[in-house]
């Protein structure tokens, strides 16, 4: 298994281009299932999670060509509405094919994703919503077996789940009649999916608000679409720059998608400039502690919580971080403590007392964002080397992170094993 080796203490400087959003590209790929014709996605990141979705769709007969950052998905030979446990267990987002399969075939058999490191992550909201749209659902041997004729309905979500909103949008796009989805997720990735489906001929309005209205249409055609920039990747690079007292600009980003995060950086004392699609953040004199509470969009993103915690570790004063989206998302804490961080966790709250620096240590990545946090901690540590094991987690969501950080001046390399 590969390791990442970091020698910290070097201020990162320069410009790094943000890739397309993983969390947009995955549901967009699934959405090609509902099209009658080939679709093209541009700005698709080259990531393990994208390859996992490629495998699932290919197993159903989708023909996929992924060259450079462009992907053609040809659904004309789709012949299966099943997604096996072997494929789904690797990535929870595979479950997002369920709604699209129902729209296309009127039936689907998709493995339940199971738990994951950051929490239980059930799919009850997805299933309840699909049942309201007229789908009969049974759980058999670990699989969701679903079938029925999709009929428009009013559906209220118990929580604005991102994946459930996406599954329901894809299902309702071809339902008979009008669907109103209430208390839905408002993430930019939801808006991106609505725009792609609308380009295929769907009639979806209200994406980005908590009420989405969908007028079902009988057929969808091919479309060409550009994936939005990855706001989590942009935030991660900005934090890495600030944590090393450097000067990093992220290019091809969208500051409008990162408002609560950028506001928090400003509150902590950073200077943040957003010009066109560039965002630059600096804090040559360091940062002061502030409290953060993760929330569904437009609140502070849970996917930036672990990285932000590292910044808090070296800010002046004490910060309180409340994780309110996932129940077990402080996996990075034990490893950060081994690097000299002063953090106490009680339930979903972490109290982070700023220290003057961190020191390098061998650490273990446990999930995608926690591993990004460990890399940033390694970049801070001016004493010793940080060796991060199990970097396959990081490869799920960051494209060649070590090369891109090295281009900003970091002393970082991958050891292939
Ligand atoms: C998506 C993102 C993930 C991000 C998360 C929250 C993708 C591929 N992944 O995940 O990176 O961290 O949004 O912003 O887009 N829940 C239920 N029942 C359900 C569904 C969800 O209880 O049926 C709970 C989950 O356990 C979790 C919370 O709702 O505690 C949020 O989950 P959700 O918004 O569904 O996250 P995902 O779509 O899985």
Short mmCIF file of N, CA and C in Angstrom, two decimals, residues 179-356:
data_model
loop_
_atom_site.label_atom_id
_atom_site.label_comp_id
_atom_site.label_asym_id
_atom_site.label_seq_id
_atom_site.Cartn_x
_atom_site.Cartn_y
_atom_site.Cartn_z
N UNK A 179 -43.80 16.29 -9.22
CA UNK A 179 -43.25 15.93 -7.91
C UNK A 179 -42.78 17.21 -7.22
N UNK A 180 -43.14 17.33 -5.96
CA UNK A 180 -42.58 18.44 -5.16
C UNK A 180 -41.76 17.83 -4.04
N UNK A 181 -40.45 18.12 -4.05
CA UNK A 181 -39.55 17.59 -3.01
C UNK A 181 -39.27 18.72 -2.02
N UNK A 182 -39.67 18.47 -0.77
CA UNK A 182 -39.56 19.49 0.28
C UNK A 182 -38.43 19.18 1.24
N UNK A 183 -37.83 20.22 1.80
CA UNK A 183 -36.70 20.06 2.75
C UNK A 183 -35.54 19.30 2.10
N UNK A 184 -35.26 19.65 0.83
CA UNK A 184 -34.17 18.97 0.11
C UNK A 184 -32.83 19.65 0.38
N UNK A 185 -31.75 18.95 0.03
CA UNK A 185 -30.41 19.52 0.13
C UNK A 185 -30.27 20.66 -0.88
N UNK A 186 -29.47 21.66 -0.52
CA UNK A 186 -29.32 22.85 -1.38
C UNK A 186 -27.91 22.98 -1.93
N UNK A 187 -27.11 21.93 -1.80
CA UNK A 187 -25.70 21.96 -2.20
C UNK A 187 -25.55 22.34 -3.68
N UNK A 188 -24.42 22.98 -4.05
CA UNK A 188 -24.16 23.30 -5.45
C UNK A 188 -24.20 22.07 -6.35
N UNK A 189 -23.88 20.89 -5.79
CA UNK A 189 -23.90 19.66 -6.59
C UNK A 189 -25.33 19.30 -7.00
N UNK A 190 -26.30 19.72 -6.19
CA UNK A 190 -27.72 19.48 -6.53
C UNK A 190 -28.10 20.36 -7.73
N UNK A 191 -27.63 21.60 -7.68
CA UNK A 191 -27.93 22.53 -8.78
C UNK A 191 -27.28 22.01 -10.06
N UNK A 192 -26.06 21.49 -9.94
CA UNK A 192 -25.35 20.96 -11.10
C UNK A 192 -26.13 19.79 -11.73
N UNK A 193 -26.64 18.91 -10.87
CA UNK A 193 -27.41 17.77 -11.37
C UNK A 193 -28.69 18.24 -12.06
N UNK A 194 -29.36 19.22 -11.45
CA UNK A 194 -30.60 19.74 -12.06
C UNK A 194 -30.29 20.34 -13.43
N UNK A 195 -29.17 21.05 -13.54
CA UNK A 195 -28.84 21.67 -14.84
C UNK A 195 -28.55 20.60 -15.90
N UNK A 196 -27.88 19.54 -15.49
CA UNK A 196 -27.58 18.45 -16.44
C UNK A 196 -28.89 17.78 -16.89
N UNK A 197 -29.74 17.46 -15.92
CA UNK A 197 -31.00 16.80 -16.27
C UNK A 197 -31.86 17.72 -17.14
N UNK A 198 -31.87 19.01 -16.83
CA UNK A 198 -32.64 19.94 -17.65
C UNK A 198 -32.09 20.03 -19.07
N UNK A 199 -30.75 19.96 -19.18
CA UNK A 199 -30.14 19.97 -20.52
C UNK A 199 -30.57 18.72 -21.31
N UNK A 200 -30.90 17.65 -20.58
CA UNK A 200 -31.39 16.42 -21.25
C UNK A 200 -32.88 16.54 -21.61
N UNK A 201 -33.53 17.59 -21.11
CA UNK A 201 -34.95 17.78 -21.41
C UNK A 201 -35.86 17.67 -20.20
N UNK A 202 -35.27 17.47 -19.01
CA UNK A 202 -36.10 17.39 -17.79
C UNK A 202 -36.66 18.77 -17.45
N UNK A 203 -37.68 18.78 -16.60
CA UNK A 203 -38.26 20.08 -16.19
C UNK A 203 -38.18 20.18 -14.67
N UNK A 204 -37.03 20.68 -14.23
CA UNK A 204 -36.76 20.76 -12.79
C UNK A 204 -36.55 22.22 -12.42
N UNK A 205 -37.27 22.69 -11.42
CA UNK A 205 -37.04 24.08 -10.97
C UNK A 205 -36.88 24.09 -9.45
N UNK A 206 -36.22 25.11 -8.96
CA UNK A 206 -36.06 25.29 -7.51
C UNK A 206 -34.79 24.67 -6.93
N UNK A 207 -33.95 24.04 -7.77
CA UNK A 207 -32.72 23.44 -7.23
C UNK A 207 -31.87 24.55 -6.62
N UNK A 208 -31.34 24.30 -5.42
CA UNK A 208 -30.59 25.35 -4.71
C UNK A 208 -31.45 25.98 -3.61
N UNK A 209 -32.76 25.68 -3.64
CA UNK A 209 -33.66 26.10 -2.55
C UNK A 209 -34.12 24.82 -1.84
N UNK A 210 -34.96 24.97 -0.81
CA UNK A 210 -35.36 23.73 -0.12
C UNK A 210 -36.61 23.09 -0.71
N UNK A 211 -37.11 23.65 -1.82
CA UNK A 211 -38.26 23.03 -2.51
C UNK A 211 -37.95 22.87 -4.00
N UNK A 212 -37.89 21.64 -4.44
CA UNK A 212 -37.63 21.38 -5.87
C UNK A 212 -38.92 20.84 -6.49
N UNK A 213 -39.28 21.43 -7.63
CA UNK A 213 -40.48 20.97 -8.35
C UNK A 213 -40.04 20.32 -9.66
N UNK A 214 -40.58 19.15 -9.92
CA UNK A 214 -40.19 18.40 -11.11
C UNK A 214 -41.44 17.98 -11.88
N UNK A 215 -41.52 18.45 -13.11
CA UNK A 215 -42.62 18.01 -13.98
C UNK A 215 -42.08 16.84 -14.79
N UNK A 216 -42.62 15.66 -14.56
CA UNK A 216 -42.09 14.47 -15.23
C UNK A 216 -42.23 14.56 -16.74
N UNK A 217 -41.25 14.02 -17.46
CA UNK A 217 -41.31 13.97 -18.93
C UNK A 217 -41.13 12.50 -19.36
N UNK A 218 -41.67 12.12 -20.55
CA UNK A 218 -41.60 10.69 -20.91
C UNK A 218 -40.21 10.23 -21.35
N UNK A 219 -39.38 11.16 -21.81
CA UNK A 219 -38.11 10.71 -22.38
C UNK A 219 -37.05 11.78 -22.20
N UNK A 220 -35.80 11.38 -22.04
CA UNK A 220 -34.69 12.34 -21.93
C UNK A 220 -33.66 12.05 -23.02
N UNK A 221 -33.08 13.13 -23.54
CA UNK A 221 -32.11 12.92 -24.64
C UNK A 221 -30.69 13.19 -24.14
N UNK A 222 -29.70 13.09 -25.02
CA UNK A 222 -28.32 13.30 -24.62
C UNK A 222 -28.02 14.76 -24.30
N UNK A 223 -26.95 15.00 -23.55
CA UNK A 223 -26.58 16.38 -23.21
C UNK A 223 -25.07 16.46 -22.97
N UNK A 224 -24.56 17.68 -23.09
CA UNK A 224 -23.14 17.94 -22.81
C UNK A 224 -23.09 18.89 -21.63
N UNK A 225 -22.23 18.60 -20.67
CA UNK A 225 -22.24 19.40 -19.43
C UNK A 225 -20.84 19.48 -18.83
N UNK A 226 -20.55 20.62 -18.21
CA UNK A 226 -19.25 20.78 -17.53
C UNK A 226 -19.44 20.68 -16.02
N UNK A 227 -18.70 19.81 -15.38
CA UNK A 227 -18.81 19.60 -13.92
C UNK A 227 -18.30 20.85 -13.19
N UNK A 228 -18.99 21.25 -12.13
CA UNK A 228 -18.56 22.42 -11.35
C UNK A 228 -17.23 22.13 -10.64
N UNK A 229 -16.51 23.20 -10.24
CA UNK A 229 -15.25 22.99 -9.52
C UNK A 229 -15.47 22.35 -8.16
N UNK A 230 -14.48 21.61 -7.70
CA UNK A 230 -14.58 20.91 -6.41
C UNK A 230 -14.33 21.89 -5.26
N UNK A 231 -15.39 22.25 -4.56
CA UNK A 231 -15.25 23.26 -3.50
C UNK A 231 -14.46 22.70 -2.32
N UNK A 232 -14.53 21.40 -2.10
CA UNK A 232 -13.81 20.82 -0.96
C UNK A 232 -12.31 20.79 -1.26
N UNK A 233 -11.98 20.46 -2.51
CA UNK A 233 -10.57 20.47 -2.88
C UNK A 233 -10.02 21.90 -2.78
N UNK A 234 -10.78 22.86 -3.26
CA UNK A 234 -10.34 24.27 -3.19
C UNK A 234 -10.08 24.65 -1.74
N UNK A 235 -11.02 24.31 -0.86
CA UNK A 235 -10.88 24.64 0.57
C UNK A 235 -9.65 23.96 1.17
N UNK A 236 -9.41 22.71 0.77
CA UNK A 236 -8.27 21.97 1.33
C UNK A 236 -6.95 22.65 0.97
N UNK A 237 -6.80 23.08 -0.30
CA UNK A 237 -5.56 23.76 -0.70
C UNK A 237 -5.41 25.11 0.00
N UNK A 238 -6.51 25.82 0.17
CA UNK A 238 -6.42 27.12 0.86
C UNK A 238 -5.98 26.92 2.31
N UNK A 239 -6.54 25.90 2.96
CA UNK A 239 -6.14 25.62 4.34
C UNK A 239 -4.65 25.24 4.40
N UNK A 240 -4.21 24.44 3.44
CA UNK A 240 -2.79 24.03 3.42
C UNK A 240 -1.89 25.27 3.32
N UNK A 241 -2.29 26.23 2.48
CA UNK A 241 -1.52 27.48 2.34
C UNK A 241 -1.48 28.25 3.64
N UNK A 242 -2.64 28.40 4.28
CA UNK A 242 -2.72 29.18 5.52
C UNK A 242 -1.97 28.46 6.65
N UNK A 243 -2.09 27.16 6.70
CA UNK A 243 -1.47 26.39 7.79
C UNK A 243 0.05 26.50 7.76
N UNK A 244 0.61 26.75 6.55
CA UNK A 244 2.06 26.86 6.44
C UNK A 244 2.49 28.33 6.37
N UNK A 245 1.54 29.23 6.65
CA UNK A 245 1.81 30.69 6.55
C UNK A 245 2.34 31.04 5.16
N UNK A 246 1.74 30.42 4.16
CA UNK A 246 2.16 30.65 2.79
C UNK A 246 1.21 31.60 2.07
N UNK A 247 1.16 31.45 0.75
CA UNK A 247 0.36 32.36 -0.08
C UNK A 247 -0.15 31.54 -1.27
N UNK A 248 -1.28 30.92 -1.10
CA UNK A 248 -1.80 30.00 -2.13
C UNK A 248 -3.04 30.59 -2.80
N UNK A 249 -3.05 30.49 -4.12
CA UNK A 249 -4.24 30.88 -4.90
C UNK A 249 -4.80 29.61 -5.54
N UNK A 250 -6.10 29.39 -5.37
CA UNK A 250 -6.72 28.28 -6.10
C UNK A 250 -7.40 28.86 -7.34
N UNK A 251 -7.12 28.23 -8.48
CA UNK A 251 -7.65 28.73 -9.74
C UNK A 251 -8.77 27.82 -10.23
N UNK A 252 -9.63 28.34 -11.09
CA UNK A 252 -10.80 27.61 -11.62
C UNK A 252 -11.70 27.14 -10.48
N UNK A 253 -11.84 28.00 -9.46
CA UNK A 253 -12.69 27.67 -8.31
C UNK A 253 -13.94 28.55 -8.36
N UNK A 254 -14.88 28.29 -7.47
CA UNK A 254 -16.08 29.13 -7.40
C UNK A 254 -16.26 29.59 -5.95
N UNK A 255 -15.91 30.85 -5.69
CA UNK A 255 -15.99 31.38 -4.32
C UNK A 255 -17.43 31.40 -3.82
N UNK A 256 -18.38 31.53 -4.75
CA UNK A 256 -19.80 31.56 -4.37
C UNK A 256 -20.24 30.27 -3.69
N UNK A 257 -19.53 29.16 -3.96
CA UNK A 257 -19.88 27.86 -3.35
C UNK A 257 -19.23 27.68 -1.98
N UNK A 258 -18.39 28.63 -1.58
CA UNK A 258 -17.58 28.44 -0.37
C UNK A 258 -17.79 29.54 0.65
N UNK A 259 -18.92 30.24 0.55
CA UNK A 259 -19.07 31.46 1.36
C UNK A 259 -18.88 31.24 2.86
N UNK A 260 -19.54 30.23 3.42
CA UNK A 260 -19.46 30.08 4.88
C UNK A 260 -18.03 29.73 5.30
N UNK A 261 -17.34 28.98 4.47
CA UNK A 261 -15.94 28.62 4.75
C UNK A 261 -15.04 29.85 4.65
N UNK A 262 -15.19 30.61 3.57
CA UNK A 262 -14.32 31.79 3.40
C UNK A 262 -14.61 32.83 4.48
N UNK A 263 -15.89 32.96 4.87
CA UNK A 263 -16.23 33.89 5.96
C UNK A 263 -15.53 33.48 7.25
N UNK A 264 -15.48 32.17 7.49
CA UNK A 264 -14.82 31.68 8.72
C UNK A 264 -13.33 32.00 8.68
N UNK A 265 -12.71 31.82 7.51
CA UNK A 265 -11.28 32.15 7.41
C UNK A 265 -11.06 33.64 7.71
N UNK A 266 -11.96 34.48 7.20
CA UNK A 266 -11.82 35.94 7.45
C UNK A 266 -11.98 36.23 8.93
N UNK A 267 -12.98 35.57 9.57
CA UNK A 267 -13.19 35.77 11.02
C UNK A 267 -11.94 35.39 11.80
N UNK A 268 -11.21 34.41 11.30
CA UNK A 268 -10.00 33.96 12.00
C UNK A 268 -8.80 34.88 11.73
N UNK A 269 -9.01 35.82 10.83
CA UNK A 269 -7.95 36.81 10.59
C UNK A 269 -7.25 36.67 9.25
N UNK A 270 -7.74 35.79 8.39
CA UNK A 270 -7.10 35.64 7.07
C UNK A 270 -7.58 36.73 6.12
N UNK A 271 -6.72 37.08 5.18
CA UNK A 271 -7.15 37.95 4.08
C UNK A 271 -7.53 37.04 2.93
N UNK A 272 -8.77 37.15 2.50
CA UNK A 272 -9.25 36.29 1.41
C UNK A 272 -9.69 37.17 0.25
N UNK A 273 -9.09 36.92 -0.91
CA UNK A 273 -9.48 37.70 -2.09
C UNK A 273 -10.04 36.74 -3.14
N UNK A 274 -11.24 37.05 -3.62
CA UNK A 274 -11.82 36.24 -4.69
C UNK A 274 -11.94 37.13 -5.93
N UNK A 275 -11.24 36.74 -6.99
CA UNK A 275 -11.29 37.51 -8.25
C UNK A 275 -11.56 36.56 -9.40
N UNK A 276 -12.70 36.74 -10.08
CA UNK A 276 -13.05 35.81 -11.15
C UNK A 276 -13.12 34.41 -10.55
N UNK A 277 -12.38 33.49 -11.15
CA UNK A 277 -12.41 32.12 -10.60
C UNK A 277 -11.18 31.82 -9.76
N UNK A 278 -10.46 32.86 -9.34
CA UNK A 278 -9.29 32.69 -8.44
C UNK A 278 -9.68 33.02 -7.01
N UNK A 279 -9.20 32.24 -6.06
CA UNK A 279 -9.35 32.61 -4.63
C UNK A 279 -7.97 32.53 -3.99
N UNK A 280 -7.60 33.62 -3.31
CA UNK A 280 -6.28 33.66 -2.66
C UNK A 280 -6.50 33.91 -1.17
N UNK A 281 -5.79 33.18 -0.32
CA UNK A 281 -5.92 33.39 1.12
C UNK A 281 -4.53 33.48 1.75
N UNK A 282 -4.34 34.50 2.59
CA UNK A 282 -3.05 34.67 3.28
C UNK A 282 -3.30 35.07 4.74
N UNK A 283 -2.36 34.75 5.59
CA UNK A 283 -2.40 35.18 6.99
C UNK A 283 -0.98 35.14 7.54
N UNK A 284 -0.14 36.09 7.09
CA UNK A 284 1.28 36.01 7.47
C UNK A 284 1.50 36.06 8.98
N UNK A 285 0.55 36.65 9.72
CA UNK A 285 0.75 36.74 11.18
C UNK A 285 0.00 35.66 11.95
N UNK A 286 -0.49 34.67 11.26
CA UNK A 286 -1.20 33.59 11.94
C UNK A 286 -2.68 33.90 12.11
N UNK A 287 -3.38 32.96 12.74
CA UNK A 287 -4.84 33.06 12.84
C UNK A 287 -5.28 32.96 14.29
N UNK A 288 -6.50 33.44 14.54
CA UNK A 288 -7.04 33.28 15.91
C UNK A 288 -8.16 32.24 15.89
N UNK A 289 -8.33 31.58 17.04
CA UNK A 289 -9.32 30.50 17.16
C UNK A 289 -10.74 31.02 16.96
N UNK A 290 -11.58 30.24 16.32
CA UNK A 290 -13.02 30.54 16.18
C UNK A 290 -13.79 29.23 16.26
N UNK A 291 -15.03 29.31 16.66
CA UNK A 291 -15.85 28.10 16.73
C UNK A 291 -16.46 27.79 15.35
N UNK A 292 -16.65 26.52 15.10
CA UNK A 292 -17.24 26.10 13.81
C UNK A 292 -18.29 25.04 14.09
N UNK A 293 -19.43 25.15 13.39
CA UNK A 293 -20.43 24.11 13.48
C UNK A 293 -20.77 23.66 12.06
N UNK A 294 -20.62 22.37 11.77
CA UNK A 294 -20.93 21.91 10.41
C UNK A 294 -22.44 21.84 10.23
N UNK A 295 -22.88 22.13 9.04
CA UNK A 295 -24.32 22.17 8.72
C UNK A 295 -24.49 21.78 7.25
N UNK A 296 -25.70 21.37 6.87
CA UNK A 296 -25.94 21.22 5.43
C UNK A 296 -25.73 22.58 4.74
N UNK A 297 -25.44 22.57 3.44
CA UNK A 297 -25.24 23.80 2.68
C UNK A 297 -26.46 24.72 2.83
N UNK A 298 -26.29 26.01 3.01
CA UNK A 298 -25.07 26.81 2.84
C UNK A 298 -24.22 26.93 4.10
N UNK A 299 -24.42 26.05 5.08
CA UNK A 299 -23.61 26.10 6.30
C UNK A 299 -22.19 25.60 6.04
N UNK A 300 -21.41 25.55 7.09
CA UNK A 300 -20.01 25.11 6.96
C UNK A 300 -19.97 23.63 6.59
N UNK A 301 -19.26 23.25 5.51
CA UNK A 301 -19.31 21.85 5.04
C UNK A 301 -18.61 20.86 5.96
N UNK A 302 -19.27 19.76 6.24
CA UNK A 302 -18.66 18.70 7.04
C UNK A 302 -17.41 18.16 6.36
N UNK A 303 -17.36 18.21 5.02
CA UNK A 303 -16.21 17.69 4.29
C UNK A 303 -14.96 18.55 4.45
N UNK A 304 -15.08 19.73 5.09
CA UNK A 304 -13.89 20.55 5.37
C UNK A 304 -13.59 20.61 6.87
N UNK A 305 -14.37 19.88 7.65
CA UNK A 305 -14.20 19.96 9.11
C UNK A 305 -12.83 19.46 9.58
N UNK A 306 -12.40 18.31 9.06
CA UNK A 306 -11.14 17.72 9.53
C UNK A 306 -9.95 18.63 9.17
N UNK A 307 -9.98 19.18 7.95
CA UNK A 307 -8.88 20.04 7.52
C UNK A 307 -8.87 21.33 8.35
N UNK A 308 -10.08 21.85 8.64
CA UNK A 308 -10.19 23.08 9.42
C UNK A 308 -9.67 22.85 10.84
N UNK A 309 -9.90 21.64 11.34
CA UNK A 309 -9.43 21.33 12.70
C UNK A 309 -7.91 21.50 12.80
N UNK A 310 -7.21 21.11 11.74
CA UNK A 310 -5.74 21.23 11.75
C UNK A 310 -5.35 22.71 11.84
N UNK A 311 -6.09 23.54 11.13
CA UNK A 311 -5.81 24.99 11.19
C UNK A 311 -6.05 25.52 12.61
N UNK A 312 -7.11 25.01 13.24
CA UNK A 312 -7.42 25.42 14.62
C UNK A 312 -6.29 25.00 15.57
N UNK A 313 -5.67 23.85 15.25
CA UNK A 313 -4.60 23.32 16.12
C UNK A 313 -3.46 24.32 16.30
N UNK A 314 -3.23 25.15 15.28
CA UNK A 314 -2.10 26.09 15.38
C UNK A 314 -2.58 27.55 15.39
N UNK A 315 -3.88 27.74 15.69
CA UNK A 315 -4.40 29.11 15.82
C UNK A 315 -4.30 29.53 17.28
N UNK A 316 -4.34 30.85 17.49
CA UNK A 316 -4.18 31.34 18.86
C UNK A 316 -5.50 31.23 19.62
N UNK A 317 -5.51 30.49 20.73
CA UNK A 317 -6.74 30.38 21.54
C UNK A 317 -7.40 29.03 21.39
N UNK A 318 -8.64 28.95 21.88
CA UNK A 318 -9.36 27.67 21.91
C UNK A 318 -10.58 27.72 20.98
N UNK A 319 -10.72 26.71 20.15
CA UNK A 319 -11.88 26.64 19.24
C UNK A 319 -12.75 25.45 19.63
N UNK A 320 -14.05 25.61 19.39
CA UNK A 320 -14.96 24.48 19.60
C UNK A 320 -15.54 24.11 18.23
N UNK A 321 -15.39 22.84 17.87
CA UNK A 321 -15.94 22.36 16.59
C UNK A 321 -17.09 21.42 16.89
N UNK A 322 -18.24 21.72 16.30
CA UNK A 322 -19.40 20.85 16.49
C UNK A 322 -19.72 20.18 15.16
N UNK A 323 -19.72 18.86 15.16
CA UNK A 323 -20.03 18.13 13.92
C UNK A 323 -21.50 17.72 13.98
N UNK A 324 -22.34 18.36 13.16
CA UNK A 324 -23.76 18.03 13.30
C UNK A 324 -24.32 17.26 12.10
N UNK A 325 -23.47 16.88 11.13
CA UNK A 325 -23.99 16.12 9.99
C UNK A 325 -23.73 14.61 10.17
N UNK A 326 -22.52 14.24 10.58
CA UNK A 326 -22.19 12.83 10.80
C UNK A 326 -21.88 12.57 12.27
N UNK A 327 -22.14 11.35 12.72
CA UNK A 327 -22.00 11.08 14.16
C UNK A 327 -20.58 10.67 14.57
N UNK A 328 -19.74 10.32 13.59
CA UNK A 328 -18.42 9.80 13.98
C UNK A 328 -17.34 10.35 13.05
N UNK A 329 -17.25 11.68 13.05
CA UNK A 329 -16.35 12.24 12.05
C UNK A 329 -15.14 12.94 12.67
N UNK A 330 -14.63 12.39 13.77
CA UNK A 330 -13.42 12.96 14.37
C UNK A 330 -12.29 11.94 14.33
N UNK A 331 -12.28 11.14 13.26
CA UNK A 331 -11.29 10.06 13.15
C UNK A 331 -9.86 10.58 13.13
N UNK A 332 -9.69 11.82 12.73
CA UNK A 332 -8.34 12.38 12.61
C UNK A 332 -7.74 12.73 13.97
N UNK A 333 -8.59 12.84 15.01
CA UNK A 333 -8.14 13.41 16.28
C UNK A 333 -7.01 12.61 16.93
N UNK A 334 -7.17 11.29 17.03
CA UNK A 334 -6.16 10.48 17.70
C UNK A 334 -4.81 10.64 17.01
N UNK A 335 -4.82 10.69 15.69
CA UNK A 335 -3.56 10.81 14.95
C UNK A 335 -2.97 12.22 15.12
N UNK A 336 -3.83 13.23 15.12
CA UNK A 336 -3.33 14.60 15.30
C UNK A 336 -2.70 14.77 16.68
N UNK A 337 -3.30 14.10 17.67
CA UNK A 337 -2.73 14.17 19.03
C UNK A 337 -1.32 13.61 19.04
N UNK A 338 -1.12 12.53 18.26
CA UNK A 338 0.23 11.93 18.20
C UNK A 338 1.23 12.89 17.57
N UNK A 339 0.72 13.91 16.86
CA UNK A 339 1.62 14.90 16.26
C UNK A 339 1.74 16.15 17.15
N UNK A 340 1.14 16.08 18.34
CA UNK A 340 1.31 17.19 19.29
C UNK A 340 0.10 18.09 19.43
N UNK A 341 -1.02 17.76 18.79
CA UNK A 341 -2.22 18.61 18.90
C UNK A 341 -2.86 18.42 20.27
N UNK A 342 -3.56 19.47 20.72
CA UNK A 342 -4.24 19.43 22.02
C UNK A 342 -5.74 19.49 21.75
N UNK A 343 -6.37 18.32 21.68
CA UNK A 343 -7.79 18.23 21.29
C UNK A 343 -8.52 17.29 22.24
N UNK A 344 -9.68 17.74 22.73
CA UNK A 344 -10.56 16.86 23.51
C UNK A 344 -11.85 16.65 22.74
N UNK A 345 -12.34 15.43 22.76
CA UNK A 345 -13.61 15.17 22.05
C UNK A 345 -14.63 14.68 23.05
N UNK A 346 -15.83 15.25 22.96
CA UNK A 346 -16.95 14.73 23.75
C UNK A 346 -18.14 14.64 22.82
N UNK A 347 -18.52 13.42 22.49
CA UNK A 347 -19.63 13.22 21.56
C UNK A 347 -19.33 13.90 20.24
N UNK A 348 -20.21 14.82 19.83
CA UNK A 348 -20.03 15.45 18.52
C UNK A 348 -19.32 16.81 18.63
N UNK A 349 -18.66 17.04 19.77
CA UNK A 349 -17.96 18.32 19.96
C UNK A 349 -16.48 18.08 20.20
N UNK A 350 -15.66 18.88 19.54
CA UNK A 350 -14.21 18.81 19.77
C UNK A 350 -13.74 20.17 20.27
N UNK A 351 -12.92 20.15 21.31
CA UNK A 351 -12.35 21.40 21.82
C UNK A 351 -10.87 21.37 21.43
N UNK A 352 -10.47 22.37 20.65
CA UNK A 352 -9.12 22.40 20.11
C UNK A 352 -8.37 23.59 20.72
N UNK A 353 -7.32 23.28 21.49
CA UNK A 353 -6.51 24.37 22.06
C UNK A 353 -5.28 24.57 21.18
N UNK A 354 -5.07 25.81 20.75
CA UNK A 354 -3.96 26.09 19.84
C UNK A 354 -2.62 25.79 20.49
N UNK A 355 -1.70 25.20 19.72
CA UNK A 355 -0.33 24.94 20.20
C UNK A 355 0.64 25.66 19.25
N UNK A 356 1.91 25.74 19.65
CA UNK A 356 2.83 26.55 18.83
C UNK A 356 3.29 25.81 17.57
#
